[in-house]
PDB file of N, CA and C in Angstrom:
ATOM      1  N   GLY H  14      -4.460  -3.534 -17.366  1.00 71.00           N
ATOM      2  CA  GLY H  14      -3.626  -2.448 -17.807  1.00 71.00           C
ATOM      3  C   GLY H  14      -2.230  -2.586 -17.176  1.00 71.00           C
ATOM      4  N   ASN H  15      -1.272  -1.739 -17.760  1.00 93.00           N
ATOM      5  CA  ASN H  15       0.015  -1.709 -17.179  1.00 93.00           C
ATOM      6  C   ASN H  15       0.089  -0.497 -16.217  1.00 93.00           C
ATOM      7  N   TYR H  16       0.379  -0.782 -14.947  1.00 97.00           N
ATOM      8  CA  TYR H  16       0.450   0.421 -14.059  1.00 97.00           C
ATOM      9  C   TYR H  16       1.870   0.611 -13.505  1.00 97.00           C
ATOM     10  N   ASP H  17       2.878   0.199 -14.273  1.00 97.00           N
ATOM     11  CA  ASP H  17       4.262   0.303 -13.787  1.00 97.00           C
ATOM     12  C   ASP H  17       4.528   1.745 -13.389  1.00 97.00           C
ATOM     13  N   SER H  18       4.287   2.733 -14.258  1.00 97.00           N
ATOM     14  CA  SER H  18       4.547   4.077 -14.057  1.00 97.00           C
ATOM     15  C   SER H  18       3.777   4.646 -12.864  1.00 97.00           C
ATOM     16  N   LEU H  19       2.503   4.235 -12.674  1.00 97.00           N
ATOM     17  CA  LEU H  19       1.746   4.721 -11.520  1.00 97.00           C
ATOM     18  C   LEU H  19       2.459   4.119 -10.199  1.00 97.00           C
ATOM     19  N   ALA H  20       2.679   2.801 -10.273  1.00 97.00           N
ATOM     20  CA  ALA H  20       3.267   2.222  -9.085  1.00 97.00           C
ATOM     21  C   ALA H  20       4.536   2.693  -8.756  1.00 97.00           C
ATOM     22  N   GLN H  21       5.451   2.998  -9.678  1.00 97.00           N
ATOM     23  CA  GLN H  21       6.709   3.673  -9.499  1.00 97.00           C
ATOM     24  C   GLN H  21       6.650   4.994  -8.902  1.00 97.00           C
ATOM     25  N   CYS H  22       5.787   5.850  -9.545  1.00 98.00           N
ATOM     26  CA  CYS H  22       5.383   7.180  -8.994  1.00 98.00           C
ATOM     27  C   CYS H  22       5.047   7.076  -7.515  1.00 98.00           C
ATOM     28  N   MET H  23       4.013   6.181  -7.208  1.00 98.00           N
ATOM     29  CA  MET H  23       3.535   6.181  -5.858  1.00 98.00           C
ATOM     30  C   MET H  23       4.634   5.822  -4.885  1.00 98.00           C
ATOM     31  N   THR H  24       5.560   4.926  -5.289  1.00 97.00           N
ATOM     32  CA  THR H  24       6.722   4.587  -4.357  1.00 97.00           C
ATOM     33  C   THR H  24       7.660   5.797  -4.180  1.00 97.00           C
ATOM     34  N   GLU H  25       7.952   6.512  -5.346  1.00 97.00           N
ATOM     35  CA  GLU H  25       8.757   7.674  -5.395  1.00 97.00           C
ATOM     36  C   GLU H  25       8.089   8.771  -4.394  1.00 97.00           C
ATOM     37  N   LYS H  26       6.817   8.905  -4.347  1.00 97.00           N
ATOM     38  CA  LYS H  26       6.082   9.825  -3.518  1.00 97.00           C
ATOM     39  C   LYS H  26       6.088   9.464  -2.071  1.00 97.00           C
ATOM     40  N   GLY H  27       6.435   8.195  -1.754  1.00 97.00           N
ATOM     41  CA  GLY H  27       6.359   7.723  -0.327  1.00 97.00           C
ATOM     42  C   GLY H  27       5.203   6.884   0.053  1.00 97.00           C
ATOM     43  N   VAL H  28       4.502   6.360  -0.863  1.00 98.00           N
ATOM     44  CA  VAL H  28       3.276   5.566  -0.553  1.00 98.00           C
ATOM     45  C   VAL H  28       3.687   4.074  -0.199  1.00 98.00           C
ATOM     46  N   VAL H  29       3.016   3.608   0.863  1.00 97.00           N
ATOM     47  CA  VAL H  29       3.314   2.229   1.369  1.00 97.00           C
ATOM     48  C   VAL H  29       1.928   1.627   1.637  1.00 97.00           C
ATOM     49  N   MET H  30       1.824   0.298   1.366  1.00 98.00           N
ATOM     50  CA  MET H  30       0.615  -0.430   1.674  1.00 98.00           C
ATOM     51  C   MET H  30       0.862  -1.369   2.866  1.00 98.00           C
ATOM     52  N   TYR H  31       0.154  -1.213   3.964  1.00 98.00           N
ATOM     53  CA  TYR H  31       0.202  -2.147   5.028  1.00 98.00           C
ATOM     54  C   TYR H  31      -0.876  -3.193   4.689  1.00 98.00           C
ATOM     55  N   GLY H  32      -0.381  -4.425   4.586  1.00 98.00           N
ATOM     56  CA  GLY H  32      -1.355  -5.454   4.099  1.00 98.00           C
ATOM     57  C   GLY H  32      -1.283  -6.697   4.962  1.00 98.00           C
ATOM     58  N   SER H  33      -2.044  -7.808   4.626  1.00 97.00           N
ATOM     59  CA  SER H  33      -1.981  -8.972   5.147  1.00 97.00           C
ATOM     60  C   SER H  33      -2.217 -10.107   4.153  1.00 97.00           C
ATOM     61  N   PHE H  34      -1.535 -11.145   4.195  1.00 97.00           N
ATOM     62  CA  PHE H  34      -1.717 -12.361   3.278  1.00 97.00           C
ATOM     63  C   PHE H  34      -3.157 -12.892   3.435  1.00 97.00           C
ATOM     64  N   ARG H  35      -3.853 -12.684   4.488  1.00 96.00           N
ATOM     65  CA  ARG H  35      -5.149 -13.098   4.753  1.00 96.00           C
ATOM     66  C   ARG H  35      -6.318 -12.090   4.300  1.00 96.00           C
ATOM     67  N   CYS H  36      -5.762 -10.871   3.771  1.00 97.00           N
ATOM     68  CA  CYS H  36      -6.764  -9.832   3.550  1.00 97.00           C
ATOM     69  C   CYS H  36      -7.255  -9.951   2.041  1.00 97.00           C
ATOM     70  N   GLY H  37      -8.540 -10.147   1.993  1.00 97.00           N
ATOM     71  CA  GLY H  37      -9.175 -10.330   0.539  1.00 97.00           C
ATOM     72  C   GLY H  37      -9.093  -9.013  -0.294  1.00 97.00           C
ATOM     73  N   VAL H  38      -9.283  -7.918   0.357  1.00 97.00           N
ATOM     74  CA  VAL H  38      -9.134  -6.634  -0.295  1.00 97.00           C
ATOM     75  C   VAL H  38      -7.619  -6.350  -0.746  1.00 97.00           C
ATOM     76  N   CYS H  39      -6.759  -6.825   0.013  1.00 98.00           N
ATOM     77  CA  CYS H  39      -5.337  -6.684  -0.423  1.00 98.00           C
ATOM     78  C   CYS H  39      -5.047  -7.513  -1.585  1.00 98.00           C
ATOM     79  N   ALA H  40      -5.576  -8.697  -1.590  1.00 98.00           N
ATOM     80  CA  ALA H  40      -5.466  -9.627  -2.802  1.00 98.00           C
ATOM     81  C   ALA H  40      -6.092  -8.938  -4.009  1.00 98.00           C
ATOM     82  N   ARG H  41      -7.279  -8.327  -3.832  1.00 97.00           N
ATOM     83  CA  ARG H  41      -7.903  -7.745  -4.911  1.00 97.00           C
ATOM     84  C   ARG H  41      -7.000  -6.606  -5.469  1.00 97.00           C
ATOM     85  N   THR H  42      -6.416  -5.812  -4.566  1.00 97.00           N
ATOM     86  CA  THR H  42      -5.617  -4.667  -4.951  1.00 97.00           C
ATOM     87  C   THR H  42      -4.345  -5.144  -5.704  1.00 97.00           C
ATOM     88  N   ARG H  43      -3.770  -6.339  -5.229  1.00 97.00           N
ATOM     89  CA  ARG H  43      -2.558  -6.895  -5.886  1.00 97.00           C
ATOM     90  C   ARG H  43      -2.977  -7.367  -7.396  1.00 97.00           C
ATOM     91  N   GLU H  44      -4.202  -7.850  -7.445  1.00 97.00           N
ATOM     92  CA  GLU H  44      -4.652  -8.412  -8.794  1.00 97.00           C
ATOM     93  C   GLU H  44      -4.930  -7.204  -9.690  1.00 97.00           C
ATOM     94  N   MET H  45      -5.459  -6.092  -9.145  1.00 97.00           N
ATOM     95  CA  MET H  45      -5.782  -4.840  -9.965  1.00 97.00           C
ATOM     96  C   MET H  45      -4.490  -4.339 -10.571  1.00 97.00           C
ATOM     97  N   PHE H  46      -3.407  -4.262  -9.774  1.00 97.00           N
ATOM     98  CA  PHE H  46      -2.112  -3.859 -10.304  1.00 97.00           C
ATOM     99  C   PHE H  46      -1.483  -4.758 -11.204  1.00 97.00           C
ATOM    100  N   GLY H  47      -1.688  -6.093 -10.982  1.00 97.00           N
ATOM    101  CA  GLY H  47      -1.011  -7.236 -11.769  1.00 97.00           C
ATOM    102  C   GLY H  47       0.483  -7.214 -11.539  1.00 97.00           C
ATOM    103  N   GLN H  48       1.273  -7.366 -12.522  1.00 97.00           N
ATOM    104  CA  GLN H  48       2.692  -7.441 -12.472  1.00 97.00           C
ATOM    105  C   GLN H  48       3.302  -6.118 -11.801  1.00 97.00           C
ATOM    106  N   SER H  49       2.543  -4.952 -12.065  1.00 97.00           N
ATOM    107  CA  SER H  49       3.071  -3.623 -11.640  1.00 97.00           C
ATOM    108  C   SER H  49       3.044  -3.501  -9.945  1.00 97.00           C
ATOM    109  N   PHE H  50       2.319  -4.467  -9.358  1.00 97.00           N
ATOM    110  CA  PHE H  50       2.401  -4.399  -7.869  1.00 97.00           C
ATOM    111  C   PHE H  50       3.747  -4.555  -7.212  1.00 97.00           C
ATOM    112  N   LYS H  51       4.627  -5.221  -7.983  1.00 97.00           N
ATOM    113  CA  LYS H  51       5.963  -5.532  -7.524  1.00 97.00           C
ATOM    114  C   LYS H  51       6.747  -4.197  -7.108  1.00 97.00           C
ATOM    115  N   TYR H  52       6.235  -2.991  -7.670  1.00 97.00           N
ATOM    116  CA  TYR H  52       6.890  -1.762  -7.435  1.00 97.00           C
ATOM    117  C   TYR H  52       6.349  -1.066  -6.165  1.00 97.00           C
ATOM    118  N   ILE H  53       5.298  -1.434  -5.658  1.00 97.00           N
ATOM    119  CA  ILE H  53       4.687  -0.892  -4.477  1.00 97.00           C
ATOM    120  C   ILE H  53       5.134  -1.578  -3.235  1.00 97.00           C
ATOM    121  N   PRO H  54       5.746  -0.800  -2.249  1.00 96.00           N
ATOM    122  CA  PRO H  54       6.218  -1.438  -0.964  1.00 96.00           C
ATOM    123  C   PRO H  54       4.974  -1.900  -0.138  1.00 96.00           C
ATOM    124  N   GLU H  55       4.991  -3.194   0.158  1.00 97.00           N
ATOM    125  CA  GLU H  55       3.931  -3.705   1.016  1.00 97.00           C
ATOM    126  C   GLU H  55       4.455  -4.135   2.272  1.00 97.00           C
ATOM    127  N   ILE H  56       4.010  -3.750   3.334  1.00 97.00           N
ATOM    128  CA  ILE H  56       4.352  -4.201   4.681  1.00 97.00           C
ATOM    129  C   ILE H  56       3.389  -5.288   5.278  1.00 97.00           C
ATOM    130  N   GLU H  57       3.930  -6.539   5.418  1.00 98.00           N
ATOM    131  CA  GLU H  57       2.999  -7.624   5.893  1.00 98.00           C
ATOM    132  C   GLU H  57       2.826  -7.404   7.411  1.00 98.00           C
ATOM    133  N   CYS H  58       1.509  -7.283   7.765  1.00 98.00           N
ATOM    134  CA  CYS H  58       1.179  -7.060   9.197  1.00 98.00           C
ATOM    135  C   CYS H  58       0.791  -8.344   9.916  1.00 98.00           C
ATOM    136  N   HIS H  59       0.435  -9.337   9.227  1.00 97.00           N
ATOM    137  CA  HIS H  59      -0.059 -10.610   9.867  1.00 97.00           C
ATOM    138  C   HIS H  59       1.209 -11.477  10.325  1.00 97.00           C
ATOM    139  N   PRO H  60       1.273 -11.903  11.587  1.00 97.00           N
ATOM    140  CA  PRO H  60       2.476 -12.521  12.032  1.00 97.00           C
ATOM    141  C   PRO H  60       2.764 -13.789  11.416  1.00 97.00           C
ATOM    142  N   GLN H  61       1.740 -14.423  10.743  1.00 97.00           N
ATOM    143  CA  GLN H  61       2.127 -15.725   9.990  1.00 97.00           C
ATOM    144  C   GLN H  61       2.478 -15.475   8.534  1.00 97.00           C
ATOM    145  N   GLY H  62       2.464 -14.280   8.057  1.00 96.00           N
ATOM    146  CA  GLY H  62       2.770 -13.883   6.617  1.00 96.00           C
ATOM    147  C   GLY H  62       4.255 -14.083   6.377  1.00 96.00           C
ATOM    148  N   ILE H  63       4.606 -13.921   5.146  1.00 95.00           N
ATOM    149  CA  ILE H  63       6.048 -13.924   4.763  1.00 95.00           C
ATOM    150  C   ILE H  63       6.669 -12.609   5.222  1.00 95.00           C
ATOM    151  N   ASN H  64       7.784 -12.636   5.874  1.00 96.00           N
ATOM    152  CA  ASN H  64       8.480 -11.435   6.373  1.00 96.00           C
ATOM    153  C   ASN H  64       7.609 -10.449   7.124  1.00 96.00           C
ATOM    154  N   PRO H  65       6.958 -10.986   8.099  1.00 98.00           N
ATOM    155  CA  PRO H  65       5.952 -10.047   8.881  1.00 98.00           C
ATOM    156  C   PRO H  65       6.700  -8.976   9.542  1.00 98.00           C
ATOM    157  N   GLN H  66       6.142  -7.812   9.600  1.00 98.00           N
ATOM    158  CA  GLN H  66       6.625  -6.613  10.308  1.00 98.00           C
ATOM    159  C   GLN H  66       5.488  -6.196  11.315  1.00 98.00           C
ATOM    160  N   THR H  67       4.973  -7.195  12.075  1.00 97.00           N
ATOM    161  CA  THR H  67       3.831  -6.958  12.954  1.00 97.00           C
ATOM    162  C   THR H  67       4.125  -5.810  14.006  1.00 97.00           C
ATOM    163  N   GLU H  68       5.303  -5.733  14.577  1.00 97.00           N
ATOM    164  CA  GLU H  68       5.745  -4.714  15.561  1.00 97.00           C
ATOM    165  C   GLU H  68       5.553  -3.329  14.906  1.00 97.00           C
ATOM    166  N   LEU H  69       5.941  -3.101  13.588  1.00 96.00           N
ATOM    167  CA  LEU H  69       5.919  -1.851  13.001  1.00 96.00           C
ATOM    168  C   LEU H  69       4.425  -1.598  12.725  1.00 96.00           C
ATOM    169  N   CYS H  70       3.702  -2.522  12.327  1.00 97.00           N
ATOM    170  CA  CYS H  70       2.154  -2.326  12.112  1.00 97.00           C
ATOM    171  C   CYS H  70       1.648  -1.858  13.390  1.00 97.00           C
ATOM    172  N   LEU H  71       1.996  -2.455  14.609  1.00 97.00           N
ATOM    173  CA  LEU H  71       1.363  -2.025  15.907  1.00 97.00           C
ATOM    174  C   LEU H  71       1.862  -0.633  16.180  1.00 97.00           C
ATOM    175  N   GLU H  72       3.175  -0.234  15.952  1.00 96.00           N
ATOM    176  CA  GLU H  72       3.758   1.043  16.234  1.00 96.00           C
ATOM    177  C   GLU H  72       2.897   2.117  15.449  1.00 96.00           C
ATOM    178  N   LYS H  73       2.491   1.678  14.229  1.00 95.00           N
ATOM    179  CA  LYS H  73       1.922   2.729  13.240  1.00 95.00           C
ATOM    180  C   LYS H  73       0.361   2.725  13.446  1.00 95.00           C
ATOM    181  N   ASN H  74      -0.042   1.975  14.503  1.00 97.00           N
ATOM    182  CA  ASN H  74      -1.525   1.937  14.720  1.00 97.00           C
ATOM    183  C   ASN H  74      -2.337   1.363  13.599  1.00 97.00           C
ATOM    184  N   ILE H  75      -1.818   0.363  12.831  1.00 97.00           N
ATOM    185  CA  ILE H  75      -2.626  -0.159  11.700  1.00 97.00           C
ATOM    186  C   ILE H  75      -3.752  -1.074  12.271  1.00 97.00           C
ATOM    187  N   GLU H  76      -4.974  -0.596  12.030  1.00 95.00           N
ATOM    188  CA  GLU H  76      -5.973  -1.338  12.644  1.00 95.00           C
ATOM    189  C   GLU H  76      -6.760  -2.148  11.530  1.00 95.00           C
ATOM    190  N   GLY H  77      -6.558  -1.887  10.339  1.00 96.00           N
ATOM    191  CA  GLY H  77      -7.207  -2.709   9.292  1.00 96.00           C
ATOM    192  C   GLY H  77      -6.370  -2.745   7.988  1.00 96.00           C
ATOM    193  N   THR H  78      -6.500  -3.765   7.204  1.00 97.00           N
ATOM    194  CA  THR H  78      -5.731  -3.836   5.971  1.00 97.00           C
ATOM    195  C   THR H  78      -6.681  -3.867   4.807  1.00 97.00           C
ATOM    196  N   PRO H  79      -6.310  -3.357   3.617  1.00 98.00           N
ATOM    197  CA  PRO H  79      -5.163  -2.553   3.415  1.00 98.00           C
ATOM    198  C   PRO H  79      -5.236  -1.120   4.102  1.00 98.00           C
ATOM    199  N   THR H  80      -4.067  -0.699   4.608  1.00 98.00           N
ATOM    200  CA  THR H  80      -4.042   0.719   5.065  1.00 98.00           C
ATOM    201  C   THR H  80      -2.924   1.270   4.035  1.00 98.00           C
ATOM    202  N   TRP H  81      -3.229   2.368   3.373  1.00 98.00           N
ATOM    203  CA  TRP H  81      -2.314   3.043   2.509  1.00 98.00           C
ATOM    204  C   TRP H  81      -1.768   4.270   3.281  1.00 98.00           C
ATOM    205  N   ALA H  82      -0.539   4.458   3.317  1.00 98.00           N
ATOM    206  CA  ALA H  82       0.143   5.645   4.001  1.00 98.00           C
ATOM    207  C   ALA H  82       0.964   6.393   3.006  1.00 98.00           C
ATOM    208  N   LEU H  83       0.924   7.667   3.104  1.00 98.00           N
ATOM    209  CA  LEU H  83       1.740   8.488   2.347  1.00 98.00           C
ATOM    210  C   LEU H  83       2.743   9.311   3.301  1.00 98.00           C
ATOM    211  N   ASN H  84       4.006   8.980   2.997  1.00 96.00           N
ATOM    212  CA  ASN H  84       5.123   9.478   3.969  1.00 96.00           C
ATOM    213  C   ASN H  84       5.940  10.423   3.282  1.00 96.00           C
ATOM    214  N   ASP H  85       6.447  11.440   4.019  1.00 95.00           N
ATOM    215  CA  ASP H  85       7.321  12.448   3.567  1.00 95.00           C
ATOM    216  C   ASP H  85       8.786  11.776   3.392  1.00 95.00           C
ATOM    217  N   PRO H  86       9.787  12.471   2.853  1.00 93.00           N
ATOM    218  CA  PRO H  86      11.054  11.886   2.642  1.00 93.00           C
ATOM    219  C   PRO H  86      11.694  11.316   3.848  1.00 93.00           C
ATOM    220  N   SER H  87      11.366  11.983   5.027  1.00 92.00           N
ATOM    221  CA  SER H  87      12.050  11.472   6.166  1.00 92.00           C
ATOM    222  C   SER H  87      11.212  10.402   6.980  1.00 92.00           C
ATOM    223  N   GLY H  88      10.117   9.940   6.369  1.00 88.00           N
ATOM    224  CA  GLY H  88       9.374   8.786   6.828  1.00 88.00           C
ATOM    225  C   GLY H  88       8.224   9.160   7.695  1.00 88.00           C
ATOM    226  N   ASN H  89       7.932  10.385   7.900  1.00 93.00           N
ATOM    227  CA  ASN H  89       6.793  10.832   8.646  1.00 93.00           C
ATOM    228  C   ASN H  89       5.520  10.747   7.859  1.00 93.00           C
ATOM    229  N   GLU H  90       4.515  10.151   8.457  1.00 96.00           N
ATOM    230  CA  GLU H  90       3.242  10.076   7.779  1.00 96.00           C
ATOM    231  C   GLU H  90       2.513  11.298   7.535  1.00 96.00           C
ATOM    232  N   ILE H  91       2.137  11.573   6.298  1.00 97.00           N
ATOM    233  CA  ILE H  91       1.334  12.738   5.896  1.00 97.00           C
ATOM    234  C   ILE H  91      -0.106  12.436   5.992  1.00 97.00           C
ATOM    235  N   LYS H  92      -0.564  11.374   5.436  1.00 97.00           N
ATOM    236  CA  LYS H  92      -1.962  10.921   5.459  1.00 97.00           C
ATOM    237  C   LYS H  92      -2.061   9.443   5.183  1.00 97.00           C
ATOM    238  N   ARG H  93      -3.278   8.985   5.593  1.00 97.00           N
ATOM    239  CA  ARG H  93      -3.534   7.533   5.373  1.00 97.00           C
ATOM    240  C   ARG H  93      -5.032   7.212   4.928  1.00 97.00           C
ATOM    241  N   ASN H  94      -5.284   6.115   4.431  1.00 98.00           N
ATOM    242  CA  ASN H  94      -6.526   5.718   4.004  1.00 98.00           C
ATOM    243  C   ASN H  94      -6.720   4.225   4.299  1.00 98.00           C
ATOM    244  N   VAL H  95      -7.782   3.776   4.852  1.00 97.00           N
ATOM    245  CA  VAL H  95      -7.929   2.376   5.163  1.00 97.00           C
ATOM    246  C   VAL H  95      -9.015   1.870   4.193  1.00 97.00           C
ATOM    247  N   GLY H  96      -8.806   0.657   3.601  1.00 97.00           N
ATOM    248  CA  GLY H  96      -9.763  -0.007   2.760  1.00 97.00           C
ATOM    249  C   GLY H  96      -9.354   0.032   1.376  1.00 97.00           C
ATOM    250  N   PHE H  97     -10.290  -0.496   0.557  1.00 97.00           N
ATOM    251  CA  PHE H  97      -9.904  -0.516  -0.919  1.00 97.00           C
ATOM    252  C   PHE H  97     -10.034   0.814  -1.562  1.00 97.00           C
ATOM    253  N   MET H  98      -9.030   1.077  -2.461  1.00 97.00           N
ATOM    254  CA  MET H  98      -8.934   2.188  -3.195  1.00 97.00           C
ATOM    255  C   MET H  98      -8.824   1.831  -4.681  1.00 97.00           C
ATOM    256  N   SER H  99      -9.685   2.470  -5.555  1.00 97.00           N
ATOM    257  CA  SER H  99      -9.487   2.153  -7.092  1.00 97.00           C
ATOM    258  C   SER H  99      -8.223   2.902  -7.517  1.00 97.00           C
ATOM    259  N   ILE H 100      -7.918   2.477  -8.704  1.00 97.00           N
ATOM    260  CA  ILE H 100      -6.646   3.133  -9.385  1.00 97.00           C
ATOM    261  C   ILE H 100      -6.913   4.664  -9.351  1.00 97.00           C
ATOM    262  N   ASP H 101      -7.846   5.193  -9.759  1.00 97.00           N
ATOM    263  CA  ASP H 101      -8.202   6.677  -9.719  1.00 97.00           C
ATOM    264  C   ASP H 101      -7.976   7.217  -8.333  1.00 97.00           C
ATOM    265  N   GLU H 102      -8.533   6.594  -7.306  1.00 97.00           N
ATOM    266  CA  GLU H 102      -8.439   7.054  -5.956  1.00 97.00           C
ATOM    267  C   GLU H 102      -6.984   7.028  -5.526  1.00 97.00           C
ATOM    268  N   LEU H 103      -6.237   6.043  -5.901  1.00 98.00           N
ATOM    269  CA  LEU H 103      -4.782   6.018  -5.580  1.00 98.00           C
ATOM    270  C   LEU H 103      -4.030   7.027  -6.221  1.00 98.00           C
ATOM    271  N   LYS H 104      -4.313   7.305  -7.534  1.00 97.00           N
ATOM    272  CA  LYS H 104      -3.777   8.411  -8.241  1.00 97.00           C
ATOM    273  C   LYS H 104      -3.891   9.740  -7.521  1.00 97.00           C
ATOM    274  N   GLU H 105      -5.196   9.982  -7.077  1.00 97.00           N
ATOM    275  CA  GLU H 105      -5.405  11.184  -6.317  1.00 97.00           C
ATOM    276  C   GLU H 105      -4.695  11.276  -4.965  1.00 97.00           C
ATOM    277  N   PHE H 106      -4.813  10.095  -4.195  1.00 98.00           N
ATOM    278  CA  PHE H 106      -4.229  10.033  -2.952  1.00 98.00           C
ATOM    279  C   PHE H 106      -2.660  10.303  -2.989  1.00 98.00           C
ATOM    280  N   SER H 107      -2.084   9.730  -4.040  1.00 97.00           N
ATOM    281  CA  SER H 107      -0.553   9.808  -4.167  1.00 97.00           C
ATOM    282  C   SER H 107      -0.133  11.025  -4.786  1.00 97.00           C
ATOM    283  N   GLY H 108      -0.997  11.699  -5.557  1.00 97.00           N
ATOM    284  CA  GLY H 108      -0.519  12.888  -6.455  1.00 97.00           C
ATOM    285  C   GLY H 108       0.139  12.432  -7.676  1.00 97.00           C
ATOM    286  N   CYS H 109      -0.135  11.138  -8.009  1.00 96.00           N
ATOM    287  CA  CYS H 109       0.509  10.666  -9.322  1.00 96.00           C
ATOM    288  C   CYS H 109      -0.599  10.721 -10.429  1.00 96.00           C
ATOM    289  N   ILE H 110      -0.978  11.895 -10.821  1.00 86.00           N
ATOM    290  CA  ILE H 110      -1.929  11.946 -11.862  1.00 86.00           C
ATOM    291  C   ILE H 110      -1.176  12.220 -13.095  1.00 86.00           C
ATOM    292  N   GLU H 111      -1.431  11.297 -13.980  1.00 66.00           N
ATOM    293  CA  GLU H 111      -0.580  11.360 -15.354  1.00 66.00           C
ATOM    294  C   GLU H 111      -1.072  12.524 -16.125  1.00 66.00           C
TER     295      GLU H 111
END
């Protein structure tokens, strides 16, 4: 499916995915969104990944990937979820219910 509107809504709401290029569940999530994943901000936590932000991941106490975080407009985390989330679960998590 095309998830552009969902992905864009999630980003507008302040959703971020902390991931790793070595994370199988992260890869599954990227595949699930297909081309629409480009709209979701992903923070690479693995030091050998492309553009790693390992320090940020440590600061945020990211213990597993993927970790989904919902942040308020000033960047404060409201809630998080660790592990795979389906499209429906992500809609509920983000408040992006069509």
